[in-house]
Short mmCIF file of C-alpha atoms in Angstrom, two decimals:
data_model
loop_
_atom_site.label_atom_id
_atom_site.label_comp_id
_atom_site.label_asym_id
_atom_site.label_seq_id
_atom_site.Cartn_x
_atom_site.Cartn_y
_atom_site.Cartn_z
CA MET V 479 -0.12 -0.05 -0.10
CA SER V 480 1.56 3.28 -0.83
CA GLY V 481 1.68 5.98 1.57
CA VAL V 482 0.88 8.71 -1.12
CA SER V 483 -2.31 7.07 -2.63
CA ALA V 484 -5.30 9.05 -2.99
CA PRO V 485 -7.60 8.87 0.08
CA LEU V 486 -10.45 7.46 -2.02
CA VAL V 487 -10.91 6.13 -5.62
CA ALA V 488 -13.84 4.42 -6.51
CA GLU V 489 -14.46 2.80 -9.94
CA SER V 490 -18.16 1.55 -10.95
CA CYS V 491 -19.04 1.01 -7.14
CA SER V 492 -22.55 -0.24 -6.53
CA LYS V 493 -24.06 -1.86 -3.63
CA TRP V 494 -27.37 -3.55 -3.23
CA TYR V 495 -28.86 -4.55 0.06
CA GLY V 496 -30.97 -7.75 -1.32
CA HIS V 497 -33.05 -6.15 -3.85
CA VAL V 498 -32.67 -2.39 -2.96
CA LEU V 499 -30.00 -0.21 -4.62
CA GLY V 500 -27.90 1.68 -2.24
CA LEU V 501 -25.42 2.93 -4.46
CA ALA V 502 -25.20 2.94 -8.32
CA ASP V 503 -21.97 2.92 -10.37
CA PHE V 504 -20.16 5.19 -8.13
CA THR V 505 -16.99 6.67 -9.76
CA TYR V 506 -15.32 9.31 -8.13
CA THR V 507 -11.41 10.38 -6.97
CA LEU V 508 -10.90 12.29 -3.74
CA THR V 509 -7.36 13.82 -3.30
CA GLY V 510 -8.09 15.78 0.02
CA GLY V 511 -9.98 18.50 1.48
CA ILE V 512 -13.44 18.55 2.69
CA VAL V 513 -15.99 17.03 0.40
CA GLY V 514 -19.86 17.33 1.26
CA LEU V 515 -22.30 14.63 0.51
CA LEU V 516 -25.42 16.08 0.03
CA GLY V 517 -28.83 14.32 -0.48
CA PRO V 518 -31.94 13.64 0.77
CA ASN V 519 -32.84 10.97 3.45
CA GLY V 520 -32.49 7.67 2.05
CA ALA V 521 -30.23 8.95 -1.01
CA GLY V 522 -27.38 6.49 -0.22
CA LYS V 523 -24.99 9.14 1.60
CA SER V 524 -24.71 6.69 4.46
CA THR V 525 -23.91 3.62 1.96
CA LEU V 526 -21.22 5.49 0.58
CA ILE V 527 -19.94 6.39 3.96
CA LYS V 528 -20.16 2.73 5.36
CA LEU V 529 -18.31 1.43 2.09
CA ILE V 530 -15.49 3.74 2.58
CA ALA V 531 -15.57 3.07 6.17
CA GLY V 532 -15.10 -0.54 5.65
CA LEU V 533 -18.48 -1.36 7.25
CA HIS V 534 -19.90 -3.11 3.83
CA ALA V 535 -18.00 -4.12 0.90
CA PRO V 536 -19.13 -3.54 -2.83
CA SER V 537 -21.38 -5.55 -4.50
CA ARG V 538 -19.71 -4.52 -7.84
CA GLY V 539 -17.01 -2.24 -8.61
CA THR V 540 -13.89 -1.27 -6.71
CA LEU V 541 -13.47 1.42 -3.76
CA LYS V 542 -10.12 1.85 -2.82
CA VAL V 543 -9.04 4.08 0.25
CA PHE V 544 -5.41 4.95 0.51
CA GLY V 545 -4.73 2.25 -2.12
CA GLY V 546 -6.57 -0.49 0.19
CA ASP V 547 -9.66 -2.11 0.42
CA PRO V 548 -10.93 -0.85 3.78
CA PHE V 549 -13.77 -3.85 4.31
CA ARG V 550 -10.64 -6.13 4.37
CA ASP V 551 -7.60 -4.46 5.08
CA GLU V 552 -7.19 -3.39 8.68
CA GLU V 553 -3.99 -0.95 8.05
CA VAL V 554 -6.42 1.07 5.94
CA ARG V 555 -9.24 1.18 8.57
CA ARG V 556 -6.68 2.48 10.95
CA ARG V 557 -6.28 5.34 8.98
CA ILE V 558 -9.91 6.37 9.03
CA GLY V 559 -11.97 7.89 11.43
CA TYR V 560 -15.73 7.32 11.32
CA ALA V 561 -18.40 9.07 13.19
CA PRO V 562 -22.02 7.24 12.55
CA GLU V 563 -25.08 8.86 11.78
CA HIS V 564 -27.04 7.20 14.35
CA GLU V 565 -27.01 8.83 18.11
CA LYS V 566 -26.71 5.50 20.22
CA THR V 567 -23.32 4.74 21.82
CA TRP V 568 -22.15 3.26 24.75
CA ASP V 569 -24.06 5.13 27.06
CA GLU V 570 -22.80 3.73 30.37
CA LEU V 571 -19.47 5.09 29.78
CA THR V 572 -18.02 8.76 30.41
CA ALA V 573 -17.35 10.70 27.25
CA ARG V 574 -13.28 10.24 28.43
CA GLU V 575 -13.90 6.36 28.96
CA LEU V 576 -15.70 5.89 25.41
CA VAL V 577 -13.25 7.91 23.30
CA THR V 578 -10.06 6.52 25.25
CA ALA V 579 -11.57 2.73 24.49
CA MET V 580 -11.98 3.88 20.75
CA ALA V 581 -8.71 4.94 20.66
CA GLU V 582 -7.31 2.05 21.64
CA LEU V 583 -9.62 -0.31 19.59
CA ALA V 584 -7.94 2.05 16.85
CA GLY V 585 -4.26 0.89 17.81
CA VAL V 586 -3.18 3.77 20.12
CA PRO V 587 -1.39 2.15 22.67
CA ARG V 588 -2.69 1.95 26.02
CA ALA V 589 -0.28 4.42 27.60
CA ASN V 590 -1.13 6.87 25.00
CA ALA V 591 -4.84 6.65 25.01
CA ALA V 592 -5.89 8.46 27.54
CA ALA V 593 -3.71 11.60 26.34
CA ALA V 594 -5.19 10.86 22.83
CA ALA V 595 -8.58 10.98 24.22
CA THR V 596 -8.09 14.09 25.97
CA THR V 597 -6.59 15.69 22.96
CA ALA V 598 -9.60 14.59 20.80
CA LEU V 599 -12.17 15.97 23.60
CA GLY V 600 -10.55 19.00 23.82
CA ALA V 601 -10.47 19.56 20.18
CA MET V 602 -14.30 19.24 20.28
CA ASN V 603 -14.74 21.62 23.47
CA MET V 604 -15.77 18.53 25.93
CA LEU V 605 -13.19 18.78 28.29
CA ASP V 606 -15.51 19.95 30.69
CA ALA V 607 -18.05 17.41 30.60
CA ALA V 608 -15.37 14.28 29.64
CA ASP V 609 -15.91 12.58 33.06
CA ARG V 610 -19.48 12.73 32.76
CA ARG V 611 -21.70 9.68 31.24
CA VAL V 612 -22.79 9.94 27.82
CA ARG V 613 -26.42 8.70 28.74
CA GLY V 614 -27.33 12.28 30.12
CA PHE V 615 -25.63 14.16 26.87
CA SER V 616 -27.67 16.76 24.97
CA LYS V 617 -27.59 15.81 21.15
CA GLY V 618 -24.93 18.38 20.62
CA MET V 619 -22.75 16.80 23.30
CA ARG V 620 -23.28 13.42 21.71
CA GLN V 621 -22.21 14.61 18.30
CA ARG V 622 -19.16 16.04 19.84
CA THR V 623 -18.43 13.03 21.73
CA LYS V 624 -18.73 11.00 18.43
CA LEU V 625 -16.41 13.53 16.50
CA ALA V 626 -13.67 12.85 19.19
CA THR V 627 -14.12 9.20 18.92
CA ALA V 628 -13.63 9.71 15.25
CA ILE V 629 -10.21 11.65 15.35
CA ALA V 630 -8.70 10.50 18.69
CA HIS V 631 -6.48 8.16 16.71
CA ASP V 632 -5.54 11.02 14.61
CA PRO V 633 -6.89 9.30 11.26
CA GLN V 634 -6.03 10.93 7.84
CA LEU V 635 -9.47 10.60 6.36
CA VAL V 636 -12.19 11.47 8.82
CA LEU V 637 -16.10 10.47 7.79
CA LEU V 638 -18.85 12.13 9.39
CA ASP V 639 -22.28 10.85 8.65
CA GLU V 640 -24.79 13.81 9.40
CA PRO V 641 -22.65 15.34 12.22
CA LEU V 642 -24.96 18.62 12.34
CA THR V 643 -28.44 16.30 13.11
CA GLY V 644 -30.18 17.64 15.92
CA VAL V 645 -27.44 20.26 17.02
CA ASP V 646 -28.54 23.84 18.24
CA PRO V 647 -27.58 26.66 16.05
CA ILE V 648 -24.98 27.82 18.40
CA ALA V 649 -23.35 24.31 18.52
CA ARG V 650 -23.65 23.93 14.73
CA VAL V 651 -21.50 26.79 14.31
CA ASP V 652 -19.12 25.53 16.52
CA ILE V 653 -19.09 21.96 15.27
CA ILE V 654 -18.51 23.47 11.72
CA GLU V 655 -15.52 25.43 12.81
CA ARG V 656 -14.28 22.50 14.24
CA ILE V 657 -14.56 20.32 11.38
CA ARG V 658 -13.15 22.78 9.30
CA ALA V 659 -10.20 22.71 11.60
CA LEU V 660 -9.58 19.25 10.94
CA ALA V 661 -9.24 19.86 7.13
CA SER V 662 -6.83 22.67 7.89
CA ALA V 663 -4.74 20.44 9.77
CA GLY V 664 -4.40 18.45 6.81
CA LYS V 665 -6.82 15.62 7.17
CA THR V 666 -9.34 14.75 4.51
CA VAL V 667 -12.93 15.16 5.48
CA ILE V 668 -15.98 13.78 4.07
CA VAL V 669 -19.29 15.05 5.54
CA SER V 670 -23.00 14.03 4.95
CA SER V 671 -26.09 16.22 5.19
CA HIS V 672 -29.43 16.60 3.84
CA VAL V 673 -29.48 20.23 4.54
CA LEU V 674 -27.55 22.34 1.75
CA TYR V 675 -26.43 25.48 3.82
CA GLU V 676 -24.81 23.02 6.30
CA ILE V 677 -22.54 21.85 3.35
CA GLU V 678 -22.21 25.28 1.92
CA ALA V 679 -20.75 26.48 5.49
CA LEU V 680 -18.19 23.73 5.33
CA THR V 681 -16.85 23.39 1.82
CA SER V 682 -17.70 24.34 -1.72
CA GLU V 683 -16.80 20.84 -2.98
CA ILE V 684 -19.94 18.64 -3.08
CA LEU V 685 -21.13 15.46 -4.21
CA VAL V 686 -24.93 15.49 -4.86
CA ILE V 687 -26.49 11.75 -4.24
CA HIS V 688 -30.16 11.07 -5.13
CA ARG V 689 -31.67 7.53 -5.25
CA GLY V 690 -28.25 5.76 -5.13
CA GLN V 691 -26.97 7.99 -7.95
CA VAL V 692 -24.53 10.71 -8.16
CA LEU V 693 -26.57 13.63 -9.61
CA ALA V 694 -23.79 16.19 -9.78
CA GLU V 695 -20.28 17.09 -8.23
CA GLY V 696 -18.33 19.73 -8.27
CA ASN V 697 -18.48 23.45 -6.86
CA VAL V 698 -21.34 23.93 -4.37
CA TYR V 699 -22.31 27.47 -6.15
CA GLU V 700 -23.15 25.67 -9.39
CA ILE V 701 -25.48 23.62 -7.46
CA ARG V 702 -26.73 26.58 -5.76
CA ARG V 703 -27.26 28.05 -8.66
CA LEU V 704 -29.58 25.03 -9.98
CA ILE V 705 -31.59 24.50 -6.73
CA ASP V 706 -32.05 28.45 -6.63
CA ARG V 707 -33.77 28.28 -9.90
CA HIS V 708 -36.60 26.00 -8.39
CA PRO V 709 -39.12 28.36 -7.20
CA HIS V 710 -38.91 28.45 -3.73
CA ARG V 711 -41.47 29.08 -1.05
CA ILE V 712 -41.42 31.11 2.27
CA ARG V 713 -44.20 30.94 4.77
CA VAL V 714 -44.54 34.00 7.16
CA GLU V 715 -46.72 33.46 10.06
CA CYS V 716 -47.50 36.95 11.51
CA ASP V 717 -49.85 39.62 12.77
CA LYS V 718 -49.98 41.74 9.43
CA PRO V 719 -49.43 39.72 6.41
CA ARG V 720 -50.84 42.27 4.10
CA ALA V 721 -48.01 44.77 5.36
CA ILE V 722 -45.36 42.02 4.38
CA ALA V 723 -47.15 41.37 0.84
CA SER V 724 -47.29 45.14 0.25
CA ALA V 725 -43.43 45.92 0.89
CA ILE V 726 -42.09 43.09 -1.28
CA ALA V 727 -44.94 42.45 -3.93
CA GLY V 728 -43.02 44.58 -6.63
CA ALA V 729 -39.80 42.96 -6.43
CA ASP V 730 -38.93 41.31 -9.97
CA HIS V 731 -37.99 37.70 -8.17
CA ILE V 732 -41.69 37.40 -6.57
CA ALA V 733 -43.69 34.65 -8.54
CA ARG V 734 -46.63 34.54 -6.13
CA ILE V 735 -48.18 35.68 -3.32
CA SER V 736 -50.98 33.92 -1.36
CA PHE V 737 -52.68 34.63 1.85
CA GLU V 738 -53.82 32.20 4.77
CA PRO V 739 -55.08 33.13 8.20
CA ARG V 740 -52.57 35.04 9.87
CA ALA V 741 -49.75 34.21 7.47
CA ILE V 742 -48.44 34.93 3.98
CA LEU V 743 -46.96 32.52 1.67
CA VAL V 744 -44.33 34.02 -0.88
CA GLU V 745 -43.03 31.75 -4.12
CA THR V 746 -39.65 33.50 -4.91
CA ARG V 747 -36.82 32.79 -7.64
CA ASP V 748 -34.29 34.47 -5.25
CA PRO V 749 -34.39 32.89 -1.82
CA ASP V 750 -31.69 35.02 -0.53
CA ARG V 751 -33.16 38.61 -1.37
CA CYS V 752 -36.57 37.49 -0.57
CA TYR V 753 -35.30 36.53 3.05
CA ASP V 754 -33.49 40.02 3.17
CA GLU V 755 -36.83 41.99 2.07
CA ILE V 756 -39.05 40.04 4.51
CA ALA V 757 -36.78 40.90 7.25
CA ALA V 758 -36.58 44.49 6.35
CA ALA V 759 -40.46 44.68 6.03
CA VAL V 760 -40.97 43.22 9.57
CA LEU V 761 -38.35 45.63 10.90
CA ASP V 762 -39.80 48.61 9.31
CA GLY V 763 -43.59 47.68 10.10
CA GLY V 764 -43.03 46.37 13.41
CA ILE V 765 -44.53 43.39 12.54
CA ASP V 766 -44.82 40.64 15.17
CA VAL V 767 -43.66 37.31 13.46
CA THR V 768 -44.57 34.16 15.09
CA ASP V 769 -42.90 31.40 12.80
CA LEU V 770 -40.84 31.99 9.49
CA ALA V 771 -40.29 28.54 7.53
CA SER V 772 -39.84 27.33 4.06
CA PRO V 773 -41.85 23.98 2.54
CA ASP V 774 -39.06 23.58 0.35
CA ASN V 775 -36.19 23.38 2.81
CA ASN V 776 -36.39 19.85 2.17
CA LEU V 777 -34.20 18.40 -0.38
CA GLY V 778 -36.25 15.82 -1.80
CA ALA V 779 -38.70 18.35 -3.06
CA VAL V 780 -35.45 20.21 -4.96
CA PHE V 781 -34.33 16.96 -6.35
CA GLU V 782 -37.35 16.11 -7.54
CA TYR V 783 -37.25 19.13 -9.57
CA LEU V 784 -33.76 19.18 -10.61
CA THR V 785 -34.43 15.27 -12.12
CA GLY V 786 -37.55 16.35 -13.62
CA GLY V 787 -40.08 14.77 -11.56
CA GLY V 788 -41.30 18.30 -10.39
CA ARG V 789 -41.40 19.66 -13.82
CA MET E 1322 -5.84 -9.99 20.88
CA ASN E 1323 -5.26 -6.67 22.37
CA ALA E 1324 -8.64 -5.54 21.05
CA ALA E 1325 -10.51 -8.66 22.61
CA PHE E 1326 -8.94 -7.52 26.14
CA VAL E 1327 -10.06 -3.80 25.49
CA LEU E 1328 -13.49 -4.99 24.49
CA ALA E 1329 -13.86 -7.47 27.49
CA ARG E 1330 -12.69 -4.57 29.92
CA ILE E 1331 -15.52 -2.09 28.55
CA THR E 1332 -17.94 -4.92 28.43
CA LEU E 1333 -17.43 -5.38 31.66
CA LYS E 1334 -17.49 -1.98 33.01
CA ARG E 1335 -20.87 -1.43 30.95
CA LEU E 1336 -22.30 -4.21 32.70
CA VAL E 1337 -21.45 -3.42 36.01
CA ARG E 1338 -22.86 0.20 35.29
CA GLY E 1339 -26.43 -1.38 33.94
CA ARG E 1340 -29.06 -3.21 35.51
CA VAL E 1341 -28.81 -6.61 33.74
CA ILE E 1342 -25.86 -7.77 35.60
CA TRP E 1343 -28.04 -7.52 39.10
CA ILE E 1344 -30.82 -9.07 37.67
CA ALA E 1345 -29.02 -12.23 36.41
CA LEU E 1346 -27.00 -12.02 39.93
CA ALA E 1347 -30.70 -12.67 41.39
CA ILE E 1348 -31.30 -15.15 39.08
CA SER E 1349 -28.33 -16.92 39.76
CA MET E 1350 -28.79 -17.15 43.54
CA LEU E 1351 -32.46 -18.18 43.07
CA PRO E 1352 -31.17 -21.88 43.72
CA ILE E 1353 -30.34 -21.01 47.12
CA LEU E 1354 -33.73 -20.40 47.90
CA TYR E 1355 -34.49 -24.07 47.21
CA ALA E 1356 -31.79 -25.41 49.07
CA LEU E 1357 -32.75 -23.47 52.21
CA VAL E 1358 -36.27 -24.68 52.15
CA MET E 1359 -35.20 -28.37 51.38
CA ARG E 1360 -31.99 -28.46 53.06
CA ARG E 1361 -30.85 -32.30 53.19
CA HIS E 1362 -33.68 -33.23 51.35
CA ALA E 1363 -32.59 -31.77 47.97
CA GLY E 1364 -31.28 -33.86 45.47
CA SER E 1365 -29.83 -33.62 42.28
CA GLU E 1366 -32.31 -31.34 40.90
CA LEU E 1367 -30.86 -28.64 42.65
CA PHE E 1368 -27.88 -28.75 40.05
CA GLY E 1369 -30.94 -28.93 37.21
CA PHE E 1370 -31.70 -25.37 38.90
CA GLU E 1371 -28.18 -24.08 38.56
CA ILE E 1372 -28.41 -25.14 34.73
CA ALA E 1373 -31.87 -23.31 34.21
CA ALA E 1374 -30.53 -20.26 35.94
CA LEU E 1375 -27.72 -20.24 33.58
CA GLY E 1376 -30.13 -20.82 30.85
CA ALA E 1377 -31.57 -17.62 31.69
CA THR E 1378 -28.76 -15.26 32.84
CA CYS E 1379 -26.27 -16.19 29.83
CA PRO E 1380 -28.92 -14.97 27.18
CA MET E 1381 -29.52 -12.03 29.57
CA LEU E 1382 -25.99 -10.94 29.52
CA VAL E 1383 -25.22 -11.51 25.95
CA GLY E 1384 -28.33 -9.68 24.88
CA ALA E 1385 -26.98 -6.68 26.77
CA THR E 1386 -23.71 -6.48 25.59
CA LEU E 1387 -23.95 -8.09 21.89
CA GLY E 1388 -27.71 -8.53 20.80
CA ASP E 1389 -28.20 -4.77 21.92
CA GLU E 1390 -24.89 -3.55 20.11
CA ILE E 1391 -26.20 -5.26 16.80
CA GLU E 1392 -29.73 -4.00 17.31
CA ASP E 1393 -28.67 -0.23 18.35
CA ARG E 1394 -26.01 -0.33 15.56
CA THR E 1395 -23.32 0.78 17.92
CA LEU E 1396 -21.35 -2.15 16.33
CA THR E 1397 -20.48 0.17 13.43
CA TYR E 1398 -18.39 1.88 15.90
CA LEU E 1399 -16.46 -1.47 16.32
CA TRP E 1400 -16.37 -2.75 12.34
CA SER E 1401 -15.06 0.65 11.27
CA ARG E 1402 -11.94 0.03 13.76
CA PRO E 1403 -8.59 -2.05 12.56
CA ILE E 1404 -10.00 -5.23 14.47
CA LYS E 1405 -11.08 -8.48 13.30
CA ARG E 1406 -14.51 -9.54 13.84
CA TRP E 1407 -13.69 -12.47 15.76
CA ALA E 1408 -12.05 -10.21 18.43
CA VAL E 1409 -15.35 -8.46 19.00
CA LEU E 1410 -16.78 -11.90 19.77
CA VAL E 1411 -13.86 -12.96 21.85
CA GLY E 1412 -14.02 -9.73 23.79
CA LYS E 1413 -17.60 -9.70 24.75
CA LEU E 1414 -17.62 -13.36 25.69
CA LEU E 1415 -14.31 -12.84 27.43
CA ALA E 1416 -16.26 -10.62 29.83
CA ILE E 1417 -19.95 -12.47 30.12
CA ILE E 1418 -18.54 -16.18 30.56
CA PRO E 1419 -16.28 -15.74 33.61
CA LEU E 1420 -19.03 -13.71 35.07
CA ALA E 1421 -21.95 -16.05 34.71
CA ALA E 1422 -19.73 -18.88 35.51
CA ALA E 1423 -18.86 -17.03 38.96
CA PHE E 1424 -22.49 -16.32 39.67
CA SER E 1425 -23.49 -19.82 38.88
CA ILE E 1426 -20.59 -21.32 40.69
CA THR E 1427 -20.95 -19.33 44.05
CA SER E 1428 -24.57 -20.01 43.88
CA TRP E 1429 -23.60 -23.80 43.65
CA LEU E 1430 -21.22 -23.73 46.36
CA LEU E 1431 -23.53 -21.95 48.74
CA CYS E 1432 -26.20 -24.33 47.93
CA SER E 1433 -23.95 -27.59 48.48
CA LEU E 1434 -22.99 -26.09 51.64
CA LEU E 1435 -26.63 -25.58 52.67
CA VAL E 1436 -27.23 -29.28 52.01
CA GLY E 1437 -24.38 -31.09 53.36
CA GLY E 1438 -21.19 -30.15 52.26
CA MET E 1439 -18.61 -29.02 49.29
CA PRO E 1440 -19.72 -30.02 46.20
CA PRO E 1441 -17.23 -32.50 43.57
CA LEU E 1442 -14.65 -30.48 41.36
CA VAL E 1443 -16.44 -32.11 38.31
CA THR E 1444 -19.70 -30.34 38.99
CA ILE E 1445 -18.10 -26.77 39.16
CA LEU E 1446 -16.17 -27.34 35.83
CA ALA E 1447 -19.53 -28.84 34.11
CA LEU E 1448 -21.09 -25.49 35.21
CA ALA E 1449 -18.17 -23.66 33.96
CA LEU E 1450 -18.30 -25.32 30.49
CA CYS E 1451 -22.16 -25.01 30.83
CA ALA E 1452 -21.49 -20.99 31.12
CA LYS E 1453 -19.74 -21.10 28.04
CA THR E 1454 -21.55 -23.02 25.86
CA LEU E 1455 -25.00 -21.15 26.86
CA ALA E 1456 -23.10 -17.84 26.25
CA LEU E 1457 -22.01 -19.10 22.84
CA LEU E 1458 -25.40 -20.54 21.89
CA ALA E 1459 -27.06 -16.90 22.87
CA ALA E 1460 -24.31 -15.13 21.09
CA THR E 1461 -25.07 -17.22 17.79
CA ILE E 1462 -28.81 -16.61 18.22
CA SER E 1463 -27.93 -12.68 18.86
CA THR E 1464 -26.04 -12.61 15.52
CA LEU E 1465 -29.03 -14.33 13.80
CA ALA E 1466 -31.73 -12.52 15.21
CA PRO E 1467 -30.73 -9.63 17.24
CA LYS E 1468 -33.84 -8.12 17.87
CA HIS E 1469 -35.14 -11.14 19.73
CA GLY E 1470 -31.94 -12.81 20.60
CA LEU E 1471 -32.94 -13.00 24.23
CA ALA E 1472 -36.51 -14.62 23.87
CA ILE E 1473 -35.34 -16.95 21.18
CA ALA E 1474 -32.43 -17.94 23.30
CA ILE E 1475 -34.71 -18.68 26.39
CA SER E 1476 -37.41 -20.38 24.27
CA TYR E 1477 -35.12 -22.46 22.77
CA LEU E 1478 -33.59 -23.97 26.09
CA LEU E 1479 -37.16 -23.92 27.81
CA PHE E 1480 -38.93 -25.52 24.78
CA PHE E 1481 -36.42 -27.55 23.06
CA ASP E 1482 -33.16 -28.08 24.38
CA PHE E 1483 -34.46 -29.28 28.09
CA PRO E 1484 -37.37 -31.56 26.95
CA LEU E 1485 -35.11 -33.10 24.49
CA GLY E 1486 -32.53 -33.93 26.87
CA GLY E 1487 -35.35 -35.65 28.83
CA MET E 1488 -36.32 -37.90 25.79
CA PRO E 1489 -34.99 -41.56 25.19
CA VAL E 1490 -33.82 -40.26 21.65
CA SER E 1491 -30.10 -40.18 19.87
CA LEU E 1492 -30.90 -36.77 19.33
CA ARG E 1493 -30.49 -35.75 22.75
CA ILE E 1494 -26.80 -35.66 22.35
CA VAL E 1495 -27.34 -32.12 21.01
CA SER E 1496 -29.03 -31.09 24.19
CA ILE E 1497 -26.60 -28.69 26.29
CA THR E 1498 -28.62 -28.95 29.34
CA ARG E 1499 -28.62 -32.77 29.10
CA GLN E 1500 -24.64 -32.91 28.49
CA VAL E 1501 -24.20 -30.37 31.42
CA GLY E 1502 -25.87 -32.83 33.82
CA VAL E 1503 -23.67 -35.86 32.18
CA ALA E 1504 -20.48 -34.04 32.41
CA SER E 1505 -21.23 -33.09 36.35
CA SER E 1506 -21.41 -36.92 36.78
CA LEU E 1507 -24.47 -36.42 39.14
CA TRP E 1508 -27.31 -37.75 36.33
CA ASN E 1509 -25.44 -40.80 34.73
CA GLY E 1510 -22.37 -41.27 37.16
CA MET E 1511 -18.74 -40.18 36.79
CA ASP E 1512 -17.89 -43.10 34.07
CA HIS E 1513 -19.73 -40.83 31.69
CA ALA E 1514 -18.71 -37.36 32.62
CA LEU E 1515 -15.68 -37.21 30.16
CA GLY E 1516 -18.46 -38.10 27.32
CA GLY E 1517 -20.54 -35.04 28.56
CA PHE E 1518 -17.37 -32.67 28.42
CA ILE E 1519 -16.37 -33.68 24.81
CA ALA E 1520 -19.78 -33.26 23.62
CA LEU E 1521 -20.11 -29.72 25.22
CA VAL E 1522 -16.82 -28.88 23.45
CA VAL E 1523 -18.10 -30.12 20.31
CA ILE E 1524 -21.49 -28.12 20.59
CA ALA E 1525 -19.65 -25.12 21.84
CA THR E 1526 -17.42 -25.10 18.75
CA VAL E 1527 -19.87 -25.55 16.35
CA LEU E 1528 -21.62 -22.78 17.84
CA TRP E 1529 -18.60 -20.82 17.50
CA LEU E 1530 -18.27 -21.46 14.01
CA VAL E 1531 -22.05 -20.38 13.22
CA ALA E 1532 -21.62 -17.04 15.15
CA LEU E 1533 -18.43 -16.22 13.30
CA TRP E 1534 -19.72 -17.00 10.04
CA ARG E 1535 -22.86 -15.00 10.70
CA LEU E 1536 -20.51 -12.05 12.04
CA ARG E 1537 -18.54 -11.86 9.01
CA LYS E 1538 -21.55 -11.61 6.88
CA LEU E 1539 -23.21 -8.88 9.14
CA GLU E 1540 -23.79 -5.54 7.71
CA THR E 1541 -24.75 -2.79 10.02
#
């Protein structure tokens, strides 16, 4: 196995679960940095990450990590750090015990494992809670602990499956910063999410996966442009919906405005501008907003649109 | 092998901090109640109660450590580490088997003292091998049906293994509970004890191979 092999080289890699397709004909070469896997739930992101982590073997094709087979080669897995999507872990242990055990299992000598765990927990801002049992942790703390288990043995490739799920906004910003710091430290990071702005905050290099297939790969801005072409709906629940309507109705990006009891539904072709204009209208008009959401903040709908299903 | 020891240490720590171990301990001590009541009137059925208690505690301990791990998908943490899959099974069993055996042997020693004296060494060895074989049985079933591993293992022992052991058919050679009784020398005399031990080793080996085969194929 060469020490300079690319972190990931996949050629026509497919994975089936019985008759269900998990990943289809995936061909890709990853050279470094942070790569975002973007796709709705069930798209195949976790399957791809599990294939890279060595949890699954491809049904067809090849997938090499640092030139080796992660499913069969333990030396390859030693260079990988993996944080799974699910929340469950060994809840009876403290964060320090959990991360230390994972470091030992990843090959860190026992004498060094505790120090490695402390470093990893420190990198995830978890030292204050390191000696508390995982059972009592919030979702954000669990995610940080999972990330610490993934990096404690100083892997070169870090796989993070939905690391921001269920995390509050403040913790989200912090975790994003810490993931970016991993890449700055020279690690290759593959991170999955079904939320575009989470990926955008992490990297500009993305793979868009839908129904087991790579729909698009490359720069996030190109994908963003495609997605923004899709009419985007914004629903504002407030005490003066008509005041918002009159403030934004003349804008060229507004496709349609409709009203609901104590709410306004806006359809726009430029969501960023529209959010700004709604915010300005709310501030200028002293409007009391109780809820602001987008029914389209679900990539499934956008992907249906991009693949023609929504046309 | 280092990974197996790390896993054994962690498994033990998790068990000690959980509830299952205390329930298992309580079940293991139930035969003492019988011995207290029966005193010198108790016979070889007391040993049968020890086997029955192990038939409950081994699946419970395995279910709490291996079955739940498969079901909760926490096994993904282990599969992604640079360790052999057999090491995961060995690590779990290294924690469970001595624990279950210690509970059972302690209970048997106390029972024996209550009813009249120290038990023969061969009975203690039989219980230790019983703990090993039943833990392997439960582990194998957990790898095949993690969601209902505990229920299936106990049902298997209750409705198949125990009744089969009591039937006058050649198939009873595969009954774990019967072979433990034979190995203990309490049911068939000392002449057949070695045969019981050999049968248990063979059954345990077959179970081990099935569990390993299943673990190799298992995808989480």
